[in-house]
Amino acid sequence: MKTFYPPIEPYDSGRLAVGDGHEIYWEVCGNPDGKPAVLLHGGPGGGLIPVFRQFFDPDAYRVVLFDQRGCGRSTPHGGDPGGSMAANTTWHLVADIERLREHLGIERWLVHGGSWGSTLALAYAQAHPDRVTEMVLRGIYLARSSDEEWAFTPSGAAQLFPDEWAAFRDAVSPDEHGDLLAAYGRRLSDPDPAVHLPAARAWAAWELSAGTLLPAPPPEFDDRTLLGFARIEQHYFVNGCFLEEDQLIRDVHRIRHIPAVIVNGRYDMKTPPGGAYELHRAWPEAEFHIVPDAGHSGAEPGTLHLLIDATDRFRP
């Protein structure tokens, strides 16, 4: 069973101005002469975690990672007071990926993304198919209205996590239960920490409640990180992730020639496997795996084995 490569530190890093007052933090690790690859983190609103560097053989790959707009070490941060989301959309991020590729002098690269990272990877590849050598996708999120309903209505994941759902729902007043996204948007944008911080904690608790097949302690984040995560997610989800309905399936013909591996946990309660299967039906050339004993996390053994196997097979 394949597992993570050993921990590694970046050999280069920096900040790149991408317009609209935003600067993104980027880093590169592995072999400077290796095959280029970019890893797109989840969320939206997440950020880099050092273990992301370990999906690739460091002797074979030149691995690029970056914090998306508003995340991690990129500025302005989504959790800072007065921050605007006006210039933070899927298409801004797609443009940022291209700008970073050009900045680093990379002609083409492997694109790796999990969860929201899979959404962004598909959007990027469909916009710039000539820049992508292969794709490794995990926990497929297609950003459709049905996906929003699964996450934010009582008939979806709430049926499997009733206690966690109740805490999320009841963090706003009963008369707002009909539109939780809007209710949280009002609270998360409120300048008063006594209003926005409890909302951010409740949002993150719900979002992080179903990350693994078996219960696991949620990761700990400071208030600023939680607030940025919640604000960015709410902004994207209330806007349909700035994609047309079924756009990522509709436009898959643009990338069917790209070698790809699609992996989804059978019991993934964040991005259920139906979406991954629909993507595979539209893209039969892509290698497709349902992991029988996994949830959403890319670190669960069966899922991790397939992800590492994919990058190993795609290496030079």
Coordinates of C-alpha atoms in Angstrom, one line a residue:
M1 CA 0.0 0.0 0.0
K2 CA 1.6 3.3 -1.1
T3 CA 1.7 6.2 1.3
F4 CA 3.0 9.7 1.5
Y5 CA 6.5 10.5 0.5
P6 CA 8.7 11.9 3.4
P7 CA 8.3 15.5 4.5
I8 CA 10.0 18.0 2.4
E9 CA 10.7 21.7 2.5
P10 CA 10.4 24.2 -0.4
Y11 CA 13.6 25.2 -2.1
D12 CA 12.0 28.4 -3.5
S13 CA 9.0 30.5 -2.5
G14 CA 7.7 34.0 -3.1
R15 CA 4.8 36.3 -3.6
L16 CA 3.2 37.2 -6.9
A17 CA 1.0 40.2 -7.5
V18 CA -2.0 38.9 -9.5
G19 CA -4.0 42.1 -9.7
D20 CA -7.0 43.7 -7.9
G21 CA -4.7 44.3 -4.9
H22 CA -4.1 40.6 -4.4
E23 CA -0.8 38.8 -3.9
I24 CA -0.6 35.0 -3.8
Y25 CA 2.0 33.1 -1.8
W26 CA 3.7 30.3 -3.8
E27 CA 6.3 27.7 -3.1
V28 CA 8.2 25.0 -5.1
C29 CA 9.6 21.8 -3.7
G30 CA 11.2 18.6 -5.1
N31 CA 13.6 18.5 -8.0
P32 CA 14.2 21.8 -9.8
D33 CA 14.7 19.9 -13.0
G34 CA 11.8 17.5 -12.5
K35 CA 8.5 17.2 -14.1
P36 CA 6.3 20.2 -13.3
A37 CA 3.1 19.7 -11.2
V38 CA 0.8 22.0 -9.5
L39 CA -1.4 21.1 -6.5
L40 CA -4.7 23.0 -6.0
H41 CA -5.9 23.0 -2.4
G42 CA -9.5 22.7 -1.3
G43 CA -12.1 24.9 0.2
P44 CA -12.7 27.3 -1.4
G45 CA -11.0 29.2 1.3
G46 CA -8.6 26.5 2.5
G47 CA -4.9 26.8 2.2
L48 CA -1.6 25.0 1.9
I49 CA -0.8 22.2 4.3
P50 CA 2.8 20.9 4.4
V51 CA 1.6 17.3 3.7
F52 CA 0.4 18.3 0.3
R53 CA 4.0 18.4 -0.8
Q54 CA 4.2 14.6 -0.1
F55 CA 1.9 13.4 -2.9
F56 CA 4.8 13.5 -5.3
D57 CA 8.1 11.7 -5.7
P58 CA 10.5 14.6 -4.8
D59 CA 13.2 13.2 -7.1
A60 CA 10.9 13.2 -10.1
Y61 CA 8.7 16.2 -9.7
R62 CA 9.0 20.0 -9.5
V63 CA 6.0 20.6 -7.3
V64 CA 4.3 24.0 -7.2
L65 CA 1.8 24.9 -4.5
F66 CA 0.1 28.2 -3.7
D67 CA -2.4 29.8 -1.4
Q68 CA -5.4 30.9 -3.4
R69 CA -6.8 34.4 -3.1
G70 CA -7.7 35.3 0.5
C71 CA -6.1 32.1 1.9
G72 CA -3.1 31.2 4.0
R73 CA -0.2 33.6 3.4
S74 CA -1.8 35.3 0.4
T75 CA -3.0 38.9 0.9
P76 CA -5.4 40.4 1.6
H77 CA -6.6 37.6 3.8
G78 CA -10.3 36.7 3.8
G79 CA -10.4 36.9 7.6
D80 CA -9.0 40.4 7.8
P81 CA -11.4 43.3 8.6
G82 CA -13.0 45.0 5.6
G83 CA -11.8 42.6 3.1
S84 CA -13.7 42.6 -0.2
M85 CA -14.6 39.4 -2.1
A86 CA -15.4 41.3 -5.3
A87 CA -12.2 40.1 -7.1
N88 CA -12.3 36.5 -5.7
T89 CA -14.0 34.2 -8.2
T90 CA -13.2 30.9 -9.9
W91 CA -12.1 32.8 -12.9
H92 CA -9.8 35.0 -11.0
L93 CA -8.2 31.9 -9.6
V94 CA -7.9 30.3 -13.0
A95 CA -6.1 33.4 -14.2
D96 CA -3.9 33.3 -11.2
I97 CA -2.8 29.7 -12.0
E98 CA -1.8 30.8 -15.5
R99 CA 0.0 33.9 -14.2
L100 CA 1.9 31.7 -11.8
R101 CA 2.8 29.2 -14.5
E102 CA 4.2 31.9 -16.7
H103 CA 6.0 33.5 -13.7
L104 CA 7.8 30.2 -13.0
G105 CA 8.7 29.6 -16.7
I106 CA 6.7 26.4 -16.9
E107 CA 5.4 25.3 -20.3
R108 CA 3.0 22.5 -19.2
W109 CA 2.3 20.8 -15.9
L110 CA 0.4 18.0 -14.2
V111 CA -2.7 19.4 -12.3
H112 CA -3.6 17.7 -9.0
G113 CA -6.7 18.8 -7.1
G114 CA -9.0 17.4 -4.4
S115 CA -12.5 18.5 -3.3
W116 CA -12.8 22.2 -4.3
G117 CA -9.3 21.6 -5.8
S118 CA -10.9 19.2 -8.3
T119 CA -13.4 21.9 -9.3
L120 CA -10.7 24.4 -9.9
A121 CA -8.6 21.9 -11.7
L122 CA -11.4 21.1 -14.1
A123 CA -12.2 24.8 -14.7
Y124 CA -8.5 25.5 -15.3
A125 CA -7.9 22.6 -17.6
Q126 CA -11.0 23.3 -19.6
A127 CA -9.8 26.9 -20.1
H128 CA -6.2 26.0 -20.8
P129 CA -6.1 22.4 -22.0
D130 CA -2.8 22.9 -23.9
R131 CA -1.1 23.7 -20.6
V132 CA -2.0 20.4 -18.8
T133 CA -0.1 17.1 -19.2
E134 CA -2.1 14.9 -16.9
M135 CA -4.7 15.3 -14.1
V136 CA -5.2 13.7 -10.7
L137 CA -8.6 14.4 -9.2
R138 CA -10.1 13.4 -5.9
G139 CA -13.4 14.0 -4.2
I140 CA -15.1 15.4 -7.2
Y141 CA -17.1 18.6 -6.6
L142 CA -19.0 19.8 -9.7
A143 CA -20.6 22.9 -8.1
R144 CA -24.1 22.3 -9.2
S145 CA -27.3 23.3 -7.5
S146 CA -27.8 19.7 -6.4
D147 CA -24.4 19.8 -4.7
E148 CA -25.4 22.9 -2.8
E149 CA -28.7 21.2 -1.8
W150 CA -26.8 18.2 -0.5
A151 CA -24.6 20.4 1.7
F152 CA -27.0 23.0 2.9
T153 CA -30.5 21.6 3.2
P154 CA -32.1 19.1 5.6
S155 CA -32.5 16.4 3.0
G156 CA -28.8 15.9 2.2
A157 CA -25.8 15.2 4.4
A158 CA -27.9 16.4 7.4
Q159 CA -29.6 13.1 7.3
L160 CA -26.3 11.4 8.1
F161 CA -25.0 14.0 10.5
P162 CA -28.1 15.2 12.4
D163 CA -26.3 16.5 15.5
E164 CA -23.8 18.5 13.5
W165 CA -26.5 19.8 11.2
A166 CA -28.7 20.9 14.1
A167 CA -25.8 22.9 15.6
F168 CA -25.1 24.5 12.2
R169 CA -28.8 25.3 11.6
D170 CA -29.5 26.5 15.1
A171 CA -26.6 29.0 15.1
V172 CA -29.0 31.3 13.2
S173 CA -32.6 32.2 14.1
P174 CA -35.4 29.9 13.2
D175 CA -37.0 32.4 10.8
E176 CA -33.7 32.2 8.7
H177 CA -33.6 28.4 8.4
G178 CA -35.1 28.6 4.9
D179 CA -31.9 30.1 3.5
L180 CA -28.9 29.3 5.6
L181 CA -26.4 30.5 3.0
A182 CA -27.9 34.0 3.1
A183 CA -28.2 33.9 6.9
Y184 CA -24.6 33.0 7.3
G185 CA -23.6 35.6 4.7
R186 CA -25.1 38.4 6.8
R187 CA -23.3 37.2 10.0
L188 CA -19.9 36.5 8.4
S189 CA -19.9 40.0 6.8
D190 CA -20.9 41.7 10.0
P191 CA -18.0 43.8 11.3
D192 CA -18.7 42.8 15.0
P193 CA -16.5 39.9 16.1
A194 CA -19.2 38.9 18.5
V195 CA -21.4 38.2 15.4
H196 CA -19.0 37.0 12.8
L197 CA -16.7 34.7 14.9
P198 CA -19.5 32.4 16.3
A199 CA -20.9 32.2 12.7
A200 CA -17.4 31.3 11.4
R201 CA -16.9 28.6 14.0
A202 CA -20.4 27.1 13.3
W203 CA -19.8 27.1 9.6
A204 CA -16.4 25.5 9.9
A205 CA -17.7 22.9 12.4
W206 CA -20.3 21.8 9.8
E207 CA -17.9 21.8 6.9
L208 CA -15.3 19.8 8.7
S209 CA -17.7 17.3 10.3
A210 CA -17.6 14.7 7.5
G211 CA -14.1 14.7 6.3
T212 CA -13.3 11.0 7.0
L213 CA -15.0 7.7 7.0
L214 CA -14.6 7.2 10.7
P215 CA -14.9 10.1 13.2
A216 CA -11.6 12.0 13.6
P217 CA -10.7 15.1 15.7
P218 CA -11.2 18.2 13.5
P219 CA -8.1 20.2 12.7
E220 CA -7.5 23.3 14.9
F221 CA -7.4 26.7 13.3
D222 CA -7.1 30.2 14.7
D223 CA -10.1 32.6 14.4
R224 CA -8.7 34.5 11.5
T225 CA -8.2 31.4 9.4
L226 CA -11.7 30.1 10.3
L227 CA -13.3 33.4 9.4
G228 CA -11.5 33.6 6.1
F229 CA -12.4 30.0 5.3
A230 CA -16.1 30.6 6.1
R231 CA -16.4 33.9 4.3
I232 CA -14.8 32.7 1.1
E233 CA -16.8 29.4 1.1
Q234 CA -20.1 31.3 1.6
H235 CA -19.2 33.8 -1.1
Y236 CA -18.5 31.0 -3.6
F237 CA -21.4 28.8 -2.7
V238 CA -24.0 31.5 -2.8
N239 CA -22.7 32.4 -6.2
G240 CA -22.7 28.9 -7.6
C241 CA -18.9 28.9 -7.6
F242 CA -19.2 31.3 -10.6
L243 CA -20.0 28.4 -12.9
E244 CA -23.0 27.8 -15.1
E245 CA -25.1 24.8 -14.1
D246 CA -23.3 21.6 -15.2
Q247 CA -20.6 23.6 -16.9
L248 CA -17.8 21.2 -15.9
I249 CA -19.6 18.3 -17.4
R250 CA -20.7 20.2 -20.4
D251 CA -17.2 21.3 -21.3
V252 CA -15.4 18.0 -20.5
H253 CA -14.9 17.4 -24.2
R254 CA -12.1 20.0 -24.1
I255 CA -10.0 17.8 -21.9
R256 CA -10.9 14.2 -22.9
H257 CA -7.5 13.8 -24.5
I258 CA -5.7 14.5 -21.3
P259 CA -4.6 11.4 -19.3
A260 CA -6.4 11.5 -15.9
V261 CA -7.2 9.6 -12.8
I262 CA -10.4 10.2 -10.9
V263 CA -10.7 8.9 -7.3
N264 CA -13.7 9.2 -4.9
G265 CA -14.5 7.5 -1.6
R266 CA -17.6 5.3 -1.6
Y267 CA -18.7 6.9 1.7
D268 CA -17.6 10.5 0.9
M269 CA -20.3 12.6 2.5
K270 CA -18.9 15.9 1.4
T271 CA -18.7 15.0 -2.3
P272 CA -20.7 11.8 -2.8
P273 CA -19.4 9.5 -5.5
G274 CA -22.3 10.2 -7.9
G275 CA -20.6 13.3 -9.1
A276 CA -17.3 11.5 -9.8
Y277 CA -19.3 8.8 -11.7
E278 CA -21.1 11.4 -13.8
L279 CA -17.7 13.0 -14.6
H280 CA -16.4 9.5 -15.6
R281 CA -19.4 8.9 -17.8
A282 CA -18.7 12.1 -19.6
W283 CA -15.0 11.3 -19.7
P284 CA -14.7 7.5 -20.2
E285 CA -11.0 7.8 -21.1
A286 CA -10.2 8.8 -17.6
E287 CA -9.2 6.1 -15.1
F288 CA -11.9 5.9 -12.5
H289 CA -11.8 4.5 -8.9
I290 CA -14.3 4.3 -6.2
V291 CA -12.5 3.5 -2.9
P292 CA -14.7 1.0 -1.0
D293 CA -13.6 2.0 2.5
A294 CA -13.0 5.7 2.3
G295 CA -14.7 9.0 2.9
H296 CA -13.7 12.4 1.7
S297 CA -10.1 12.8 2.9
G298 CA -7.2 12.3 0.5
A299 CA -5.2 10.8 3.4
E300 CA -7.3 7.7 4.0
P301 CA -5.2 4.7 3.1
G302 CA -7.1 3.4 0.0
T303 CA -7.5 6.8 -1.5
L304 CA -4.0 7.9 -0.7
H305 CA -2.6 4.7 -2.3
L306 CA -4.4 5.5 -5.6
L307 CA -3.3 9.1 -5.6
I308 CA 0.3 8.3 -5.0
D309 CA 0.1 5.5 -7.6
A310 CA -1.2 8.0 -10.1
T311 CA 1.6 10.5 -9.6
D312 CA 4.1 7.7 -9.6
R313 CA 2.8 6.4 -13.0
F314 CA 2.8 9.9 -14.5
R315 CA 6.3 10.7 -13.4
P316 CA 9.1 10.7 -16.1

